[in-house]
């Protein structure tokens, strides 16, 4: 009996379809097992008789019967054309019908010789799956999301390959066990089912991940600045992407067999198989589809994270761009019909590039110069001597020594690169802002390269300009996230102590109903409230150096004075950007300015 079961598994083909694209694995066209006679029961004989009827009535479909099946769709399309009120729908229906005919006919012609030479088809089978199906599916999955990034195709292809190959291996060697193992009648249909479902899941995961990364970029920057690893900073986007990728499959599994007979079972039953056997095959397919989707999405998300964050954990949000990749269905109609001759409009591009190069050449390099030194640095904490590029690619040079408890103010015209300079110090700018071979940055005499990126950002925290009101979630959510970071994790009361410290400070800074304010959405807070709360989170952290980008720009004069009082008594090294020319005097701070080389400094106070 066991031999009969094994042979029954050896005959596996594919047909049928449903919402989750789980095409069925069914017996051969006659419903028989290969050489499995003699061990069958009376029920098996009945199944074979039914299967013969099925073959005569259903399997041998003539083109006339196919045309009859097309007639209802053709009638609806014709009526829509004459009504003229459904826009492009009739045209789309006709094109889809024609594509269905051409593509399936081509597929049948391609697979027929492969199936016919089953005993010698290992190379053909593997080549078709891994050199045709997978690359094409990865392209289609990459083209679907509205956003994309550099390396999207390799990330998708690697996810598909690992997820599908793993599930196919389990199915072929442990579940179905065809002879030979590389049987194209098993491997190709099974791979097609898994690839089709994983393709859709990967498109959903990529779309959600990139959308979340773009929309949460301010929150990601803040968490990175406070010492988060890339995974910690983007964890919300990662979990959302994985969840989104599995929603269709899990939803289908939750209702499968309740609202309709799924495609797997339908194909098995139409071919004469018993409902119990059909149900078992449907279970196998659904479990394999879910596993392939999950594993594919996990690999793709992991690879994507490594591409949008650099080796030092800098978030390269600029690499996430709108997706203009045509889908497979558009390649013929769009790419060919709108083909642009190579070199067309190149002259304009060259002229534009030349103009930009000339403009950048005319811009003088930038340098950091000291206008006024409040006091000699007795205990150096942050020491830097750097060269690099700022706004519009302008070269710059800066040297600075900041002592513990010292405040220095950075002034300069808007757009000259003050924020870029600060982000580069905190290692939040992509490579190139600071030339690592010609620059040195030290904290307590230790070079920046000696610190893990998260540890450096914990010690040297950058607070961006006017980011708070664009954050997602609530202030208390952010406080909890900060205190749950691996680099900052304290005892059981760390979060409560952090919340209390922030509340005490913002109450001193005139935030009304502070207890309520920290539980409101950031977007519901005023610019001044949001700025003060975020500033309080930075002040109450264990960072040694604070790089503050216009920290009081949204505050009235009275509140600004209170924040300045807190700054003077903070005890941390503070380097802050300001456009308030009097603020350095009120703080008793050193005054530095970013200026084009050759410009004259204003007189110091």
Coordinates of C-alpha atoms in Angstrom, one line a residue:
X1 CA 0.0 0.0 0.0
X2 CA 2.8 2.4 0.8
X3 CA 4.2 1.8 -2.7
X4 CA 0.9 2.8 -4.2
X5 CA 0.9 6.0 -2.2
X6 CA 4.4 6.8 -3.3
X7 CA 3.6 6.3 -7.0
X8 CA 0.5 8.3 -6.6
X9 CA 2.6 11.2 -5.5
X10 CA 4.9 10.7 -8.5
X11 CA 2.2 11.8 -10.9
X12 CA 1.8 15.6 -10.3
X13 CA 0.7 18.2 -12.8
X14 CA -0.6 21.7 -12.5
X15 CA -3.9 23.3 -13.5
X16 CA -6.5 25.6 -12.0
X17 CA -6.2 28.9 -10.2
X18 CA -7.8 30.9 -7.3
X19 CA -7.4 34.1 -5.4
X20 CA -4.0 33.1 -4.0
X21 CA -2.9 31.5 -7.2
X22 CA -2.5 28.0 -5.7
X23 CA -2.8 26.0 -8.9
X24 CA -3.5 22.3 -8.0
X25 CA -1.2 19.4 -8.2
X26 CA -3.4 16.6 -9.7
X27 CA -2.9 13.1 -11.1
X28 CA -2.2 12.5 -14.7
X29 CA -4.8 13.0 -17.4
X30 CA -6.2 9.5 -16.9
X31 CA -6.4 9.8 -13.1
X32 CA -4.1 6.7 -12.7
X33 CA -1.0 6.2 -10.7
X34 CA 2.2 5.1 -12.5
X35 CA 2.2 1.4 -12.2
X36 CA 0.2 1.6 -8.9
X37 CA -2.3 -1.1 -9.9
X38 CA -2.9 -4.2 -7.9
X39 CA -2.7 -2.4 -4.5
X40 CA -5.8 -0.2 -5.0
X41 CA -9.2 -0.5 -3.4
X42 CA -12.6 -0.4 -4.9
X43 CA -12.7 3.3 -4.2
X44 CA -9.5 3.7 -6.3
X45 CA -11.2 1.9 -9.2
X46 CA -14.2 4.2 -9.0
X47 CA -11.8 7.2 -8.9
X48 CA -10.1 6.0 -12.1
X49 CA -13.4 5.5 -13.8
X50 CA -14.5 9.0 -12.9
X51 CA -11.2 10.4 -14.0
X52 CA -11.6 8.8 -17.5
X53 CA -14.9 10.6 -17.8
X54 CA -13.3 13.8 -16.8
X55 CA -10.7 13.4 -19.5
X56 CA -13.2 12.9 -22.2
X57 CA -15.6 15.7 -21.1
X58 CA -13.2 18.3 -19.8
X59 CA -9.5 17.7 -20.3
X60 CA -9.6 17.4 -24.2
X61 CA -10.8 20.9 -24.7
X62 CA -11.0 21.9 -28.4
X63 CA -10.4 25.5 -29.5
X64 CA -14.1 25.7 -30.3
X65 CA -14.9 25.2 -26.6
X66 CA -12.3 27.7 -25.6
X67 CA -13.9 30.2 -28.0
X68 CA -17.3 29.5 -26.5
X69 CA -15.9 30.2 -23.0
X70 CA -14.7 33.6 -24.4
X71 CA -18.1 34.6 -25.8
X72 CA -19.6 36.1 -22.6
X73 CA -16.6 38.3 -22.1
X74 CA -16.7 39.3 -25.7
X75 CA -20.4 40.1 -25.5
X76 CA -19.8 42.4 -22.5
X77 CA -16.9 44.1 -24.2
X78 CA -18.8 44.7 -27.4
X79 CA -21.7 46.2 -25.5
X80 CA -19.3 48.5 -23.6
X81 CA -17.7 49.6 -26.8
X82 CA -21.1 50.6 -28.3
X83 CA -22.2 52.3 -25.1
X84 CA -19.0 54.5 -25.1
X85 CA -19.4 55.2 -21.4
X86 CA -16.8 53.0 -19.8
X87 CA -13.7 54.8 -21.0
X88 CA -10.7 52.4 -21.7
X89 CA -12.3 49.4 -20.0
X90 CA -13.4 47.6 -23.2
X91 CA -10.0 48.2 -24.8
X92 CA -8.2 46.9 -21.6
X93 CA -10.5 43.8 -21.6
X94 CA -9.7 43.0 -25.2
X95 CA -5.9 43.5 -24.7
X96 CA -6.0 41.3 -21.6
X97 CA -7.9 38.6 -23.5
X98 CA -5.4 38.7 -26.4
X99 CA -2.5 38.6 -24.0
X100 CA -4.0 35.6 -22.2
X101 CA -4.3 33.7 -25.5
X102 CA -0.8 34.6 -26.7
X103 CA 1.0 34.1 -23.4
X104 CA -0.6 30.8 -22.4
X105 CA -0.2 29.5 -26.0
X106 CA 3.5 30.4 -25.8
X107 CA 3.8 28.8 -22.4
X108 CA 2.2 25.6 -23.6
X109 CA 4.5 25.5 -26.6
X110 CA 7.5 26.1 -24.4
X111 CA 6.7 23.5 -21.8
X112 CA 5.5 20.7 -24.1
X113 CA 9.0 19.6 -25.3
X114 CA 10.4 20.0 -21.7
X115 CA 7.6 17.7 -20.3
X116 CA 8.1 15.3 -23.3
X117 CA 11.8 14.7 -22.4
X118 CA 11.2 14.4 -18.6
X119 CA 14.0 12.0 -18.1
X120 CA 16.6 14.3 -19.6
X121 CA 15.1 17.7 -18.6
X122 CA 17.1 18.6 -15.4
X123 CA 19.0 21.4 -17.2
X124 CA 15.9 22.7 -19.0
X125 CA 13.8 22.6 -15.8
X126 CA 16.3 24.4 -13.6
X127 CA 17.1 26.9 -16.4
X128 CA 13.5 27.7 -16.9
X129 CA 12.8 28.3 -13.2
X130 CA 16.0 30.1 -12.2
X131 CA 17.0 31.9 -15.4
X132 CA 13.6 32.8 -16.7
X133 CA 10.8 32.7 -14.2
X134 CA 12.6 34.1 -11.2
X135 CA 14.4 37.0 -13.0
X136 CA 11.2 38.0 -14.8
X137 CA 9.1 37.8 -11.6
X138 CA 11.7 39.9 -9.7
X139 CA 11.5 42.5 -12.4
X140 CA 7.7 42.6 -12.2
X141 CA 7.8 42.8 -8.4
X142 CA 10.3 45.6 -8.6
X143 CA 8.2 47.6 -11.1
X144 CA 5.0 47.5 -9.1
X145 CA 5.7 49.7 -6.0
X146 CA 5.4 53.5 -6.5
X147 CA 8.8 54.0 -4.9
X148 CA 12.1 52.3 -5.6
X149 CA 15.8 52.6 -4.6
X150 CA 19.2 51.7 -5.8
X151 CA 19.6 47.9 -5.7
X152 CA 15.9 47.2 -5.6
X153 CA 16.1 44.4 -8.2
X154 CA 19.0 42.5 -6.6
X155 CA 17.1 42.7 -3.2
X156 CA 13.9 41.4 -4.8
X157 CA 15.7 38.7 -6.7
X158 CA 17.6 37.4 -3.7
X159 CA 14.4 37.3 -1.6
X160 CA 12.6 35.4 -4.3
X161 CA 15.4 33.0 -4.9
X162 CA 15.9 32.1 -1.2
X163 CA 12.2 31.9 -0.3
X164 CA 11.0 29.9 -3.4
X165 CA 14.1 27.6 -3.5
X166 CA 13.6 26.7 0.1
X167 CA 9.9 25.9 -0.3
X168 CA 10.4 24.0 -3.5
X169 CA 13.1 21.9 -1.9
X170 CA 10.9 21.0 1.0
X171 CA 8.1 20.1 -1.4
X172 CA 10.2 18.1 -3.8
X173 CA 12.3 16.2 -1.4
X174 CA 10.1 15.8 1.6
X175 CA 6.4 16.1 0.5
X176 CA 5.6 15.3 -3.1
X177 CA 8.8 13.3 -3.8
X178 CA 8.4 12.8 -7.6
X179 CA 10.7 10.5 -9.6
X180 CA 12.9 11.9 -10.9
X181 CA 13.2 14.7 -8.3
X182 CA 13.7 17.3 -10.9
X183 CA 10.5 16.3 -12.8
X184 CA 9.3 19.4 -14.7
X185 CA 5.7 18.3 -14.2
X186 CA 6.2 19.0 -10.5
X187 CA 9.0 21.6 -10.2
X188 CA 7.8 24.1 -12.8
X189 CA 4.1 24.3 -11.8
X190 CA 5.0 24.3 -8.1
X191 CA 7.7 27.0 -8.6
X192 CA 5.2 29.0 -10.6
X193 CA 2.7 29.0 -7.8
X194 CA 5.2 30.0 -5.2
X195 CA 6.8 32.6 -7.4
X196 CA 3.5 34.2 -8.3
X197 CA 2.4 34.5 -4.7
X198 CA 5.8 35.6 -3.5
X199 CA 6.0 38.2 -6.3
X200 CA 2.8 39.9 -5.0
X201 CA 3.9 39.7 -1.4
X202 CA 7.3 41.2 -2.2
X203 CA 5.7 44.1 -4.1
X204 CA 3.5 44.9 -1.1
X205 CA 6.5 44.6 1.3
X206 CA 8.7 46.8 -0.8
X207 CA 6.0 49.4 -1.3
X208 CA 5.2 49.6 2.4
X209 CA 8.9 49.6 3.5
X210 CA 10.0 52.4 1.2
X211 CA 6.9 54.4 1.9
X212 CA 7.3 54.1 5.7
X213 CA 11.0 54.9 5.5
X214 CA 10.3 58.0 3.5
X215 CA 7.4 59.2 5.7
X216 CA 9.3 58.3 8.9
X217 CA 12.6 59.8 7.9
X218 CA 12.5 62.5 10.5
X219 CA 11.8 60.0 13.3
X220 CA 14.5 57.7 11.9
X221 CA 17.0 60.5 12.0
X222 CA 16.0 61.5 15.5
X223 CA 16.4 57.9 16.8
X224 CA 19.7 57.4 15.0
X225 CA 20.9 60.7 16.5
X226 CA 20.0 59.3 19.9
X227 CA 22.0 56.1 19.4
X228 CA 19.6 53.7 17.7
X229 CA 20.9 51.1 15.3
X230 CA 19.4 51.2 11.8
X231 CA 17.1 48.3 12.6
X232 CA 15.9 49.9 15.8
X233 CA 15.4 53.2 14.1
X234 CA 13.4 51.6 11.2
X235 CA 11.8 48.8 13.2
X236 CA 8.3 50.2 12.7
X237 CA 8.8 50.2 8.9
X238 CA 10.2 46.7 8.9
X239 CA 7.4 45.2 10.9
X240 CA 4.8 47.0 8.8
X241 CA 6.3 45.8 5.6
X242 CA 6.4 42.2 6.7
X243 CA 2.9 42.3 7.9
X244 CA 1.6 43.9 4.7
X245 CA 3.3 41.2 2.6
X246 CA 1.5 38.4 4.4
X247 CA -2.0 39.9 4.7
X248 CA -3.4 38.5 1.4
X249 CA -2.0 35.0 2.1
X250 CA -3.1 34.8 5.7
X251 CA -6.5 36.3 4.9
X252 CA -7.0 33.6 2.2
X253 CA -5.9 30.9 4.7
X254 CA -8.4 32.2 7.3
X255 CA -11.4 31.7 4.9
X256 CA -10.2 28.9 2.7
X257 CA -12.8 26.2 2.2
X258 CA -15.5 28.3 3.8
X259 CA -16.6 30.6 1.0
X260 CA -15.5 28.5 -2.0
X261 CA -13.6 25.4 -3.0
X262 CA -10.1 26.6 -3.6
X263 CA -8.3 26.0 -7.0
X264 CA -6.1 23.2 -5.7
X265 CA -9.1 21.1 -4.6
X266 CA -11.1 22.0 -7.7
X267 CA -8.4 20.7 -10.0
X268 CA -7.9 17.6 -8.0
X269 CA -11.6 16.8 -7.9
X270 CA -12.1 17.5 -11.6
X271 CA -9.3 15.1 -12.3
X272 CA -11.0 12.3 -10.3
X273 CA -9.2 12.7 -7.0
X274 CA -10.9 12.2 -3.7
X275 CA -11.9 15.3 -1.7
X276 CA -9.7 14.2 1.3
X277 CA -6.6 13.9 -0.9
X278 CA -7.4 17.2 -2.6
X279 CA -7.7 18.9 0.7
X280 CA -4.3 17.6 1.9
X281 CA -2.7 18.9 -1.3
X282 CA -4.4 22.3 -0.8
X283 CA -3.0 22.4 2.8
X284 CA 0.5 21.6 1.5
X285 CA 0.3 24.4 -1.1
X286 CA -1.0 27.0 1.3
X287 CA 1.7 26.2 3.9
X288 CA 4.4 26.4 1.3
X289 CA 3.1 29.6 -0.2
X290 CA 2.9 31.3 3.3
X291 CA 6.5 30.1 4.1
X292 CA 7.8 31.3 0.7
X293 CA 6.1 34.7 1.1
X294 CA 7.4 35.2 4.6
X295 CA 11.0 34.1 3.9
X296 CA 11.2 36.1 0.6
X297 CA 9.9 39.3 2.2
X298 CA 12.3 38.9 5.2
X299 CA 15.3 38.5 3.0
X300 CA 14.2 41.3 0.7
X301 CA 13.6 43.7 3.6
X302 CA 17.0 42.7 5.2
X303 CA 18.9 43.4 1.9
X304 CA 17.0 46.6 1.3
X305 CA 17.9 47.8 4.8
X306 CA 21.6 47.2 4.0
X307 CA 21.2 49.3 0.9
X308 CA 19.4 52.4 2.3
X309 CA 21.7 52.5 5.3
X310 CA 25.4 52.6 4.8
X311 CA 28.1 50.7 6.7
X312 CA 28.2 53.2 9.5
X313 CA 24.4 53.3 9.8
X314 CA 23.7 56.5 8.0
X315 CA 20.2 56.7 6.5
X316 CA 20.4 57.5 2.8
X317 CA 16.9 58.6 2.3
X318 CA 17.8 60.4 -1.0
X319 CA 18.2 56.9 -2.6
X320 CA 14.5 56.3 -2.3
X321 CA 12.9 57.8 -5.4
X322 CA 9.7 57.6 -7.5
X323 CA 9.5 54.4 -9.5
X324 CA 9.4 54.8 -13.3
X325 CA 10.1 51.2 -14.2
X326 CA 7.6 49.8 -16.7
X327 CA 5.8 46.6 -15.6
X328 CA 6.1 43.5 -17.7
X329 CA 2.7 44.0 -19.3
X330 CA 3.8 47.5 -20.4
X331 CA 7.2 46.6 -21.8
X332 CA 5.9 45.9 -25.3
X333 CA 3.2 48.6 -25.5
X334 CA 5.1 51.3 -23.6
X335 CA 8.8 50.8 -23.9
X336 CA 8.8 49.8 -27.6
X337 CA 6.1 52.4 -28.7
X338 CA 7.8 55.2 -26.8
X339 CA 11.4 54.1 -27.5
X340 CA 13.8 57.0 -27.2
X341 CA 16.7 57.0 -29.5
X342 CA 20.0 56.7 -27.6
X343 CA 21.6 60.1 -27.3
X344 CA 18.3 62.1 -27.8
X345 CA 18.3 65.3 -25.7
X346 CA 21.9 64.5 -24.6
X347 CA 22.9 67.9 -25.7
X348 CA 20.5 69.6 -23.2
X349 CA 21.8 67.4 -20.4
X350 CA 25.4 68.2 -21.2
X351 CA 24.6 71.9 -21.3
X352 CA 22.8 71.7 -18.0
X353 CA 25.7 69.7 -16.4
X354 CA 28.2 72.2 -17.7
X355 CA 26.2 75.1 -16.3
X356 CA 26.1 73.5 -12.9
X357 CA 29.8 72.7 -13.0
X358 CA 30.6 76.3 -13.9
X359 CA 28.4 77.6 -11.1
X360 CA 30.0 75.3 -8.5
X361 CA 33.4 76.2 -9.8
X362 CA 32.6 79.9 -9.2
X363 CA 31.6 79.3 -5.5
X364 CA 34.4 80.0 -3.1
X365 CA 35.3 77.3 -0.5
X366 CA 33.9 77.6 3.0
X367 CA 35.9 77.9 6.2
X368 CA 35.0 78.0 9.9
X369 CA 36.5 81.0 11.6
X370 CA 36.4 82.1 15.2
X371 CA 34.9 85.5 15.9
X372 CA 35.1 85.5 19.7
X373 CA 36.4 83.0 22.3
X374 CA 34.5 83.1 25.5
X375 CA 37.2 81.3 27.5
X376 CA 40.2 79.1 27.1
X377 CA 39.3 75.4 26.9
X378 CA 40.8 73.8 30.1
X379 CA 39.3 70.3 29.6
X380 CA 39.0 69.5 25.8
X381 CA 36.1 67.1 25.1
X382 CA 35.4 67.4 21.3
X383 CA 38.2 68.1 19.0
X384 CA 38.0 68.2 15.2
X385 CA 40.0 69.2 12.2
X386 CA 38.0 68.3 9.1
X387 CA 37.8 69.0 5.4
X388 CA 34.9 68.0 3.1
X389 CA 32.0 69.3 1.1
X390 CA 28.9 71.3 2.1
X391 CA 26.0 72.7 0.2
X392 CA 26.3 72.7 -3.6
X393 CA 29.5 70.6 -3.3
X394 CA 31.5 73.6 -1.9
X395 CA 34.7 72.5 -0.2
X396 CA 35.1 73.5 3.4
X397 CA 37.6 73.3 6.2
X398 CA 36.9 73.5 10.0
X399 CA 38.9 73.3 13.2
X400 CA 37.3 73.3 16.6
X401 CA 38.0 72.4 20.2
X402 CA 35.0 72.2 22.5
X403 CA 35.4 71.9 26.3
X404 CA 33.2 70.2 28.8
X405 CA 30.4 72.5 29.8
X406 CA 31.3 75.0 27.1
X407 CA 28.8 76.6 24.7
X408 CA 29.8 77.7 21.2
X409 CA 27.4 79.3 18.7
X410 CA 27.7 78.9 14.9
X411 CA 26.5 81.6 12.7
X412 CA 26.4 82.1 8.9
X413 CA 24.1 82.8 6.0
X414 CA 21.2 80.4 5.3
X415 CA 22.1 77.6 2.9
X416 CA 25.8 77.8 3.5
X417 CA 25.9 74.3 5.0
X418 CA 25.6 74.7 8.8
X419 CA 23.2 71.8 9.2
X420 CA 25.2 69.6 6.8
X421 CA 28.3 70.3 8.9
X422 CA 26.5 69.3 12.1
X423 CA 25.1 66.1 10.6
X424 CA 28.6 65.2 9.3
X425 CA 30.1 65.6 12.8
X426 CA 27.3 63.3 14.2
X427 CA 27.9 60.9 11.4
X428 CA 24.4 61.3 10.1
X429 CA 25.4 62.4 6.5
X430 CA 26.3 59.9 3.8
X431 CA 30.0 59.4 3.0
X432 CA 31.7 62.4 1.4
X433 CA 30.5 65.2 3.6
X434 CA 33.7 64.8 5.6
X435 CA 36.9 63.3 4.0
X436 CA 37.9 60.6 6.4
X437 CA 41.4 60.3 5.1
X438 CA 42.2 64.0 5.7
X439 CA 40.1 64.7 8.8
X440 CA 40.2 63.8 12.4
X441 CA 37.4 64.0 15.0
X442 CA 38.1 63.0 18.6
X443 CA 36.0 62.6 21.7
X444 CA 38.0 62.5 24.9
X445 CA 41.1 62.0 22.7
X446 CA 39.6 58.9 21.0
X447 CA 39.1 59.0 17.2
X448 CA 35.5 58.7 16.0
X449 CA 36.4 55.6 13.9
X450 CA 37.1 53.8 17.2
X451 CA 33.5 54.1 18.3
X452 CA 30.6 52.0 17.0
X453 CA 28.3 54.3 15.1
X454 CA 25.5 54.0 17.7
X455 CA 27.9 54.7 20.6
X456 CA 29.2 57.8 18.9
X457 CA 25.8 59.2 18.2
X458 CA 24.8 58.5 21.8
X459 CA 27.7 60.5 23.1
X460 CA 27.5 63.2 20.4
X461 CA 23.9 63.9 19.8
X462 CA 22.6 66.0 16.9
X463 CA 19.1 67.6 17.2
X464 CA 17.8 68.7 13.8
X465 CA 16.1 71.9 13.1
X466 CA 12.3 72.0 13.4
X467 CA 11.8 68.3 13.1
X468 CA 9.5 67.7 16.0
X469 CA 6.2 68.7 14.5
X470 CA 6.8 66.3 11.6
X471 CA 7.4 63.3 13.7
X472 CA 5.0 60.4 13.9
X473 CA 3.4 59.2 17.1
X474 CA 3.5 61.0 20.4
X475 CA 6.4 62.5 22.6
X476 CA 5.9 59.7 25.2
X477 CA 6.2 57.1 22.5
X478 CA 9.6 58.7 21.5
X479 CA 10.8 58.7 25.1
X480 CA 9.9 55.1 25.5
X481 CA 11.6 54.2 22.3
X482 CA 14.8 56.1 23.3
X483 CA 15.0 54.4 26.7
X484 CA 14.4 51.0 25.1
X485 CA 17.4 51.4 22.7
X486 CA 20.1 48.8 23.3
X487 CA 22.7 51.5 23.6
X488 CA 20.7 53.4 26.3
X489 CA 18.7 50.7 28.0
X490 CA 18.6 51.2 31.8
X491 CA 16.7 49.6 34.6
X492 CA 13.0 49.0 35.0
X493 CA 12.4 52.6 36.0
X494 CA 14.4 54.2 33.2
X495 CA 11.4 55.1 31.1
X496 CA 9.5 56.5 34.0
X497 CA 12.5 58.5 35.2
X498 CA 13.0 59.8 31.6
X499 CA 9.3 60.9 31.3
X500 CA 9.5 62.7 34.7
X501 CA 12.7 64.5 33.8
X502 CA 11.2 65.7 30.5
X503 CA 8.0 66.8 32.3
X504 CA 9.9 68.8 34.9
X505 CA 11.9 70.6 32.2
X506 CA 9.0 71.5 29.9
X507 CA 6.9 72.7 32.8
X508 CA 9.8 75.1 33.6
X509 CA 9.7 76.2 29.9
X510 CA 6.0 77.1 30.0
X511 CA 4.5 74.1 28.2
X512 CA 0.8 74.1 29.3
X513 CA -0.7 70.9 30.5
X514 CA 2.6 69.1 30.1
X515 CA 1.1 65.7 31.1
X516 CA -1.4 66.0 28.3
X517 CA 1.0 67.5 25.8
X518 CA 3.4 64.6 25.9
X519 CA 0.5 62.2 25.0
X520 CA -0.7 64.2 22.0
X521 CA 0.4 63.5 18.5
X522 CA 3.4 65.5 17.5
X523 CA 1.4 67.0 14.6
X524 CA -1.2 68.3 17.0
X525 CA 1.4 70.3 19.0
X526 CA 2.4 73.8 18.1
X527 CA 5.9 74.4 16.7
X528 CA 7.1 75.8 19.9
X529 CA 5.6 73.0 22.1
X530 CA 7.1 70.3 19.9
X531 CA 10.5 72.1 19.8
X532 CA 10.7 72.4 23.6
X533 CA 9.6 68.8 24.2
X534 CA 12.2 67.4 21.8
X535 CA 14.8 69.7 23.2
X536 CA 14.0 68.4 26.7
X537 CA 14.5 64.8 25.6
X538 CA 18.0 65.8 24.4
X539 CA 18.8 67.8 27.6
X540 CA 17.8 64.9 29.9
X541 CA 19.8 62.3 27.9
X542 CA 23.2 61.0 28.9
X543 CA 24.9 62.5 25.8
X544 CA 28.2 64.3 26.4
X545 CA 28.0 66.7 23.4
X546 CA 24.8 68.3 22.0
X547 CA 24.8 69.6 18.4
X548 CA 21.7 71.8 18.3
X549 CA 20.4 73.2 15.1
X550 CA 18.5 76.5 15.9
X551 CA 17.0 75.0 19.1
X552 CA 15.1 78.2 20.1
X553 CA 13.9 79.4 16.6
X554 CA 10.2 78.8 17.3
X555 CA 10.1 80.3 20.8
X556 CA 9.0 83.7 22.1
X557 CA 11.5 85.9 23.9
X558 CA 10.4 84.9 27.4
X559 CA 10.5 81.2 26.8
X560 CA 13.8 81.5 24.9
X561 CA 15.3 83.1 28.0
X562 CA 14.2 80.2 30.2
X563 CA 15.7 77.7 27.7
X564 CA 18.9 79.7 27.7
X565 CA 19.1 79.6 31.5
X566 CA 18.8 75.8 31.3
X567 CA 21.5 75.7 28.6
X568 CA 24.0 77.6 30.8
X569 CA 23.5 75.2 33.7
X570 CA 23.4 72.1 31.6
X571 CA 27.0 71.0 32.1
X572 CA 27.2 69.4 28.7
X573 CA 29.4 70.6 25.8
X574 CA 27.0 72.5 23.4
X575 CA 27.6 73.5 19.8
X576 CA 24.5 75.2 18.4
X577 CA 23.4 77.0 15.2
X578 CA 21.7 80.3 15.6
X579 CA 20.7 83.3 13.5
X580 CA 20.2 85.4 16.6
X581 CA 23.3 87.6 16.6
X582 CA 22.7 88.5 20.3
X583 CA 22.2 84.9 21.5
X584 CA 25.9 84.1 21.9
X585 CA 26.3 87.2 24.1
X586 CA 23.3 86.2 26.3
X587 CA 24.8 82.7 26.7
X588 CA 28.3 83.9 27.3
X589 CA 29.2 81.6 24.4
X590 CA 32.1 81.5 21.9
X591 CA 31.1 82.8 18.5
X592 CA 32.1 81.0 15.2
X593 CA 31.0 81.6 11.7
X594 CA 31.0 79.7 8.4
X595 CA 32.1 82.0 5.7
X596 CA 33.4 81.8 2.1
X597 CA 37.1 82.1 2.1
X598 CA 38.2 85.7 1.6
X599 CA 35.3 87.4 3.3
X600 CA 36.0 89.6 6.3
X601 CA 34.8 88.7 9.8
X602 CA 32.6 91.1 11.7
X603 CA 34.1 92.7 14.8
X604 CA 33.9 90.6 17.9
X605 CA 31.9 91.9 20.8

